[in-house]
Short mmCIF file of C-alpha atoms in Angstrom, two decimals:
data_model
loop_
_atom_site.label_atom_id
_atom_site.label_comp_id
_atom_site.label_asym_id
_atom_site.label_seq_id
_atom_site.Cartn_x
_atom_site.Cartn_y
_atom_site.Cartn_z
CA MET B 1 -55.61 -0.65 -28.60
CA TYR B 2 -52.39 0.52 -26.83
CA ASN B 3 -51.45 -3.08 -26.22
CA LEU B 4 -52.00 -3.99 -29.77
CA GLN B 5 -49.92 -1.01 -30.94
CA ALA B 6 -47.08 -2.19 -28.59
CA ILE B 7 -47.25 -5.69 -29.93
CA ILE B 8 -47.00 -4.41 -33.51
CA SER B 9 -44.15 -2.09 -32.63
CA LYS B 10 -42.17 -4.94 -30.87
CA GLY B 11 -42.91 -7.33 -33.58
CA THR B 12 -41.82 -5.04 -36.29
CA ASN B 13 -38.55 -4.23 -34.44
CA ASN B 14 -37.79 -7.83 -33.74
CA ALA B 15 -38.50 -8.82 -37.40
CA LEU B 16 -36.09 -6.12 -38.58
CA VAL B 17 -33.35 -7.32 -36.12
CA GLN B 18 -33.89 -10.89 -37.58
CA PHE B 19 -33.69 -9.62 -41.12
CA GLU B 20 -30.32 -7.96 -40.26
CA ARG B 21 -29.09 -11.21 -38.74
CA PHE B 22 -30.31 -13.04 -41.95
CA GLY B 23 -28.21 -10.60 -44.02
CA GLN B 24 -25.07 -11.18 -41.96
CA ILE B 25 -25.35 -14.93 -42.33
CA ALA B 26 -25.97 -14.69 -46.07
CA ASN B 27 -22.92 -12.47 -46.45
CA ASN B 28 -20.79 -14.97 -44.58
CA LEU B 29 -21.96 -17.77 -46.91
CA ALA B 30 -21.32 -15.56 -50.00
CA ASN B 31 -17.68 -15.19 -48.79
CA VAL B 32 -16.96 -18.82 -47.96
CA GLN B 33 -14.45 -18.98 -50.82
CA THR B 34 -12.86 -15.57 -50.03
CA ASN B 35 -9.27 -16.00 -48.84
CA GLY B 36 -8.73 -14.79 -45.25
CA TYR B 37 -12.31 -13.66 -44.80
CA LYS B 38 -13.48 -13.31 -41.23
CA LYS B 39 -17.08 -14.13 -40.53
CA VAL B 40 -19.42 -11.69 -38.93
CA THR B 41 -21.42 -12.85 -35.86
CA PHE B 42 -24.65 -11.30 -34.81
CA GLU B 43 -25.68 -11.76 -31.23
CA GLN B 44 -29.39 -11.21 -30.57
CA ILE B 45 -30.23 -9.80 -27.09
CA LEU B 46 -33.80 -9.75 -25.77
CA LYS B 47 -34.23 -6.65 -23.49
CA GLU B 48 -36.55 -6.53 -20.49
CA ASP B 49 -39.19 -4.56 -22.43
CA GLY B 50 -39.49 -7.41 -25.02
CA TYR B 51 -37.50 -5.63 -27.77
CA LEU B 52 -34.72 -7.46 -29.60
CA THR B 53 -31.41 -5.72 -30.20
CA GLY B 54 -28.37 -7.07 -32.01
CA ALA B 55 -24.61 -6.78 -31.48
CA VAL B 56 -22.49 -7.25 -34.63
CA ARG B 57 -18.91 -8.51 -34.16
CA THR B 58 -16.17 -9.91 -36.42
CA ASP B 59 -14.76 -13.28 -35.59
CA HIS B 60 -11.01 -12.94 -36.01
CA SER B 61 -10.20 -16.62 -35.47
CA GLN B 62 -7.90 -18.17 -38.00
CA GLY B 63 -9.28 -20.10 -40.93
CA SER B 64 -7.75 -23.35 -42.16
CA ILE B 65 -4.64 -23.15 -44.41
CA ARG B 66 -4.44 -24.80 -47.75
CA ILE B 67 -1.44 -25.48 -50.06
CA THR B 68 -1.49 -23.68 -53.44
CA LYS B 69 0.76 -23.84 -56.50
CA SER B 70 1.59 -20.08 -56.69
CA PRO B 71 4.81 -18.98 -55.06
CA TYR B 72 3.28 -15.59 -54.63
CA ASP B 73 0.62 -16.88 -52.28
CA VAL B 74 1.22 -16.52 -48.52
CA ALA B 75 -0.80 -17.33 -45.43
CA ILE B 76 -0.47 -16.01 -41.94
CA ASP B 77 -0.24 -18.92 -39.36
CA GLY B 78 -1.18 -16.98 -36.32
CA PRO B 79 -2.62 -13.58 -35.35
CA GLY B 80 -1.72 -10.37 -37.31
CA TYR B 81 -2.26 -8.69 -40.63
CA ILE B 82 -0.15 -7.66 -43.61
CA PRO B 83 -0.14 -3.87 -44.44
CA VAL B 84 -0.88 -2.97 -47.99
CA VAL B 85 -0.68 0.49 -49.65
CA SER B 86 -3.02 1.92 -52.26
CA PRO B 87 -1.69 3.91 -55.27
CA SER B 88 -2.70 7.06 -53.38
CA GLY B 89 -0.76 6.06 -50.30
CA GLU B 90 -3.57 4.81 -48.06
CA VAL B 91 -2.61 1.97 -45.71
CA GLN B 92 -4.96 -0.86 -44.98
CA TYR B 93 -4.51 -4.38 -43.66
CA THR B 94 -5.27 -7.81 -44.95
CA ARG B 95 -4.99 -11.58 -44.29
CA ASP B 96 -5.70 -12.46 -47.94
CA GLY B 97 -2.27 -13.34 -49.23
CA SER B 98 -3.11 -14.05 -52.88
CA PHE B 99 -0.45 -11.71 -54.15
CA ARG B 100 1.09 -11.25 -57.54
CA GLN B 101 3.89 -9.44 -59.31
CA GLY B 102 2.77 -6.16 -60.70
CA LYS B 103 3.95 -4.67 -64.02
CA ASP B 104 6.82 -2.86 -62.34
CA GLY B 105 8.01 -5.92 -60.49
CA TYR B 106 6.53 -5.11 -57.06
CA LEU B 107 4.64 -7.63 -54.99
CA THR B 108 0.96 -6.50 -54.94
CA THR B 109 -2.53 -7.52 -54.04
CA SER B 110 -4.97 -8.67 -56.75
CA ASP B 111 -6.20 -5.17 -57.20
CA GLY B 112 -2.78 -3.48 -57.34
CA TRP B 113 -2.05 -2.47 -53.72
CA ILE B 114 1.59 -2.56 -52.80
CA VAL B 115 2.55 -5.09 -50.09
CA GLY B 116 4.39 -3.53 -47.23
CA GLU B 117 6.89 -0.78 -48.04
CA GLY B 118 7.43 -2.23 -51.56
CA ILE B 119 9.10 -5.54 -52.51
CA LYS B 120 10.46 -5.66 -55.97
CA ILE B 121 11.10 -9.04 -57.47
CA PRO B 122 13.38 -8.97 -60.55
CA THR B 123 11.52 -10.39 -63.54
CA ASN B 124 14.67 -12.33 -64.63
CA CYS B 125 15.36 -14.01 -61.35
CA PHE B 126 15.66 -17.84 -61.36
CA LYS B 127 13.31 -18.15 -58.38
CA PHE B 128 12.40 -16.40 -55.24
CA GLU B 129 11.65 -17.54 -51.75
CA ILE B 130 9.58 -16.16 -48.93
CA LYS B 131 10.81 -17.30 -45.58
CA LYS B 132 8.72 -17.76 -42.43
CA ASN B 133 9.81 -14.54 -41.04
CA GLY B 134 8.62 -12.66 -44.17
CA GLU B 135 11.99 -12.12 -45.69
CA VAL B 136 11.87 -12.24 -49.49
CA LEU B 137 14.97 -13.76 -51.17
CA VAL B 138 15.75 -13.96 -54.89
CA TYR B 139 18.09 -16.22 -56.73
CA ASP B 140 19.46 -14.98 -60.07
CA ALA B 141 20.79 -18.34 -61.33
CA ARG B 142 21.31 -21.96 -59.97
CA GLY B 143 23.82 -21.98 -57.16
CA ASP B 144 23.91 -18.19 -56.65
CA LYS B 145 23.67 -16.83 -53.25
CA ALA B 146 20.32 -15.53 -52.13
CA LYS B 147 19.70 -11.75 -52.24
CA LYS B 148 17.16 -10.18 -49.85
CA VAL B 149 14.84 -7.72 -51.58
CA GLY B 150 12.44 -6.99 -48.75
CA THR B 151 10.29 -8.30 -46.04
CA ILE B 152 6.57 -8.92 -45.86
CA PRO B 153 5.63 -7.09 -42.62
CA LEU B 154 3.39 -8.54 -39.95
CA VAL B 155 1.33 -6.13 -37.83
CA ARG B 156 -0.84 -6.89 -34.81
CA PHE B 157 -3.34 -4.79 -32.94
CA ASP B 158 -4.42 -4.97 -29.29
CA ASN B 159 -8.10 -4.87 -30.32
CA PRO B 160 -8.79 -6.23 -33.78
CA ASP B 161 -12.51 -5.97 -33.04
CA GLY B 162 -12.01 -2.23 -33.31
CA MET B 163 -10.83 -2.29 -36.91
CA GLN B 164 -13.16 -1.05 -39.62
CA THR B 165 -14.03 -3.26 -42.61
CA ALA B 166 -13.12 -1.92 -46.04
CA ASP B 167 -13.40 -3.15 -49.70
CA MET B 168 -11.72 -6.24 -51.08
CA ASN B 169 -11.60 -7.98 -47.58
CA ARG B 170 -9.28 -5.35 -46.18
CA LEU B 171 -9.41 -3.64 -42.73
CA ILE B 172 -8.74 -0.13 -41.61
CA ALA B 173 -6.93 0.70 -38.39
CA THR B 174 -8.79 2.86 -35.97
CA ASP B 175 -8.14 4.43 -32.54
CA GLU B 176 -10.32 1.76 -31.01
CA ALA B 177 -8.13 -0.97 -32.51
CA GLY B 178 -5.00 0.52 -30.85
CA GLU B 179 -1.63 1.23 -32.37
CA GLY B 180 -0.34 -1.45 -34.79
CA ARG B 181 2.82 -3.23 -33.74
CA LEU B 182 5.29 -4.54 -36.14
CA VAL B 183 6.06 -8.16 -35.19
CA LYS B 184 9.69 -9.20 -35.33
CA ASN B 185 11.36 -12.58 -34.91
CA HIS B 186 8.29 -14.62 -35.94
CA ASP B 187 7.77 -17.60 -38.24
CA CYS B 188 4.12 -16.99 -39.17
CA ILE B 189 4.44 -16.52 -42.94
CA LYS B 190 3.82 -19.66 -45.12
CA GLN B 191 4.65 -19.47 -48.86
CA ASN B 192 2.61 -21.50 -51.36
CA ASN B 193 -0.31 -21.35 -48.88
CA LEU B 194 -3.55 -19.46 -48.43
CA GLU B 195 -5.85 -19.06 -45.44
CA ARG B 196 -9.43 -20.05 -46.08
CA ALA B 197 -12.44 -18.14 -44.77
CA ASN B 198 -13.36 -19.05 -41.21
CA VAL B 199 -16.93 -19.71 -42.22
CA SER B 200 -18.61 -23.10 -41.60
CA ILE B 201 -21.17 -23.87 -44.26
CA TYR B 202 -22.91 -26.37 -41.99
CA GLU B 203 -23.21 -24.02 -38.99
CA SER B 204 -24.38 -21.18 -41.18
CA ALA B 205 -26.98 -23.34 -42.91
CA THR B 206 -28.21 -24.51 -39.56
CA ASP B 207 -28.39 -20.88 -38.30
CA LEU B 208 -30.46 -19.98 -41.35
CA LEU B 209 -32.97 -22.73 -40.79
CA ARG B 210 -33.41 -21.74 -37.14
CA LEU B 211 -33.70 -18.05 -38.08
CA ASN B 212 -36.23 -18.81 -40.77
CA ALA B 213 -38.55 -20.53 -38.24
CA SER B 214 -38.19 -17.59 -35.82
CA MET B 215 -38.90 -15.02 -38.60
CA LEU B 216 -41.99 -16.94 -39.73
CA ALA B 217 -43.29 -16.89 -36.11
CA SER B 218 -42.62 -13.14 -35.86
CA MET B 219 -44.46 -12.49 -39.14
CA GLN B 220 -47.40 -14.57 -38.05
CA MET B 221 -47.63 -12.67 -34.81
CA LEU B 222 -47.53 -9.38 -36.65
CA LYS B 223 -50.21 -10.54 -39.06
CA LEU B 224 -52.44 -11.56 -36.18
CA ALA B 225 -51.88 -8.42 -34.27
CA ASP B 226 -52.54 -6.33 -37.35
CA THR B 227 -55.88 -8.24 -38.02
CA MET B 228 -57.00 -7.67 -34.34
CA TYR B 229 -56.05 -4.01 -34.61
CA ASN B 230 -58.10 -3.43 -37.77
CA LYS B 231 -61.05 -5.30 -36.14
CA SER B 232 -60.91 -2.97 -33.07
CA ILE B 233 -60.91 0.09 -35.31
CA ASN B 234 -63.98 -1.27 -37.29
CA ILE B 235 -65.81 -1.90 -33.96
CA ARG B 236 -65.09 1.57 -32.74
CA GLU B 237 -66.26 3.12 -35.98
CA GLY B 238 -69.35 0.87 -36.10
#
């Protein structure tokens, strides 16, 4: 009976680990259209005692970059994150550059977080330009000289894996991530572009099919062990 209990315990544990992995893959697929989303990987590890365990990691590799029609859109071509500030002053980081002009003229995220230290674009400017180094230039009229109104900052961390996920596809800096370093003299900002999620639909679908077969095998093993366990109890009671 002890062996049957051990089988049931291991089977239950392993099924739960597989369900967790299933949830991570499903979440990746749900965010395949989310700008700058970084997929979560789930590494299954079979221990010597037969129990499965899992290690969750974020894949910080860059997604493909697509051209857009909005001059407010920016993509980061290379490592790093753009700091954004909440209305209450909290700082978080993002690679989702689908920005817009807020009511007060400042460049913001889709949910109103200020980009960098605050970049105000005059509502009456003829056009504005975001250079590859992040500088934002505005033109009041045709032929006028450009005026710099701010810079979109780029910050890098020694250990991006140590960052904590937050709402709206943002990240929070932690001690484990290390101190954020402001990058200077770069050419990583691309206006009129957005970074796609680094999720492969084909790979995720393949992983789901394989995982589904593994989960079915685990459930069948649990069902068989449970049947044998109940029979052994009936024999003892009989």
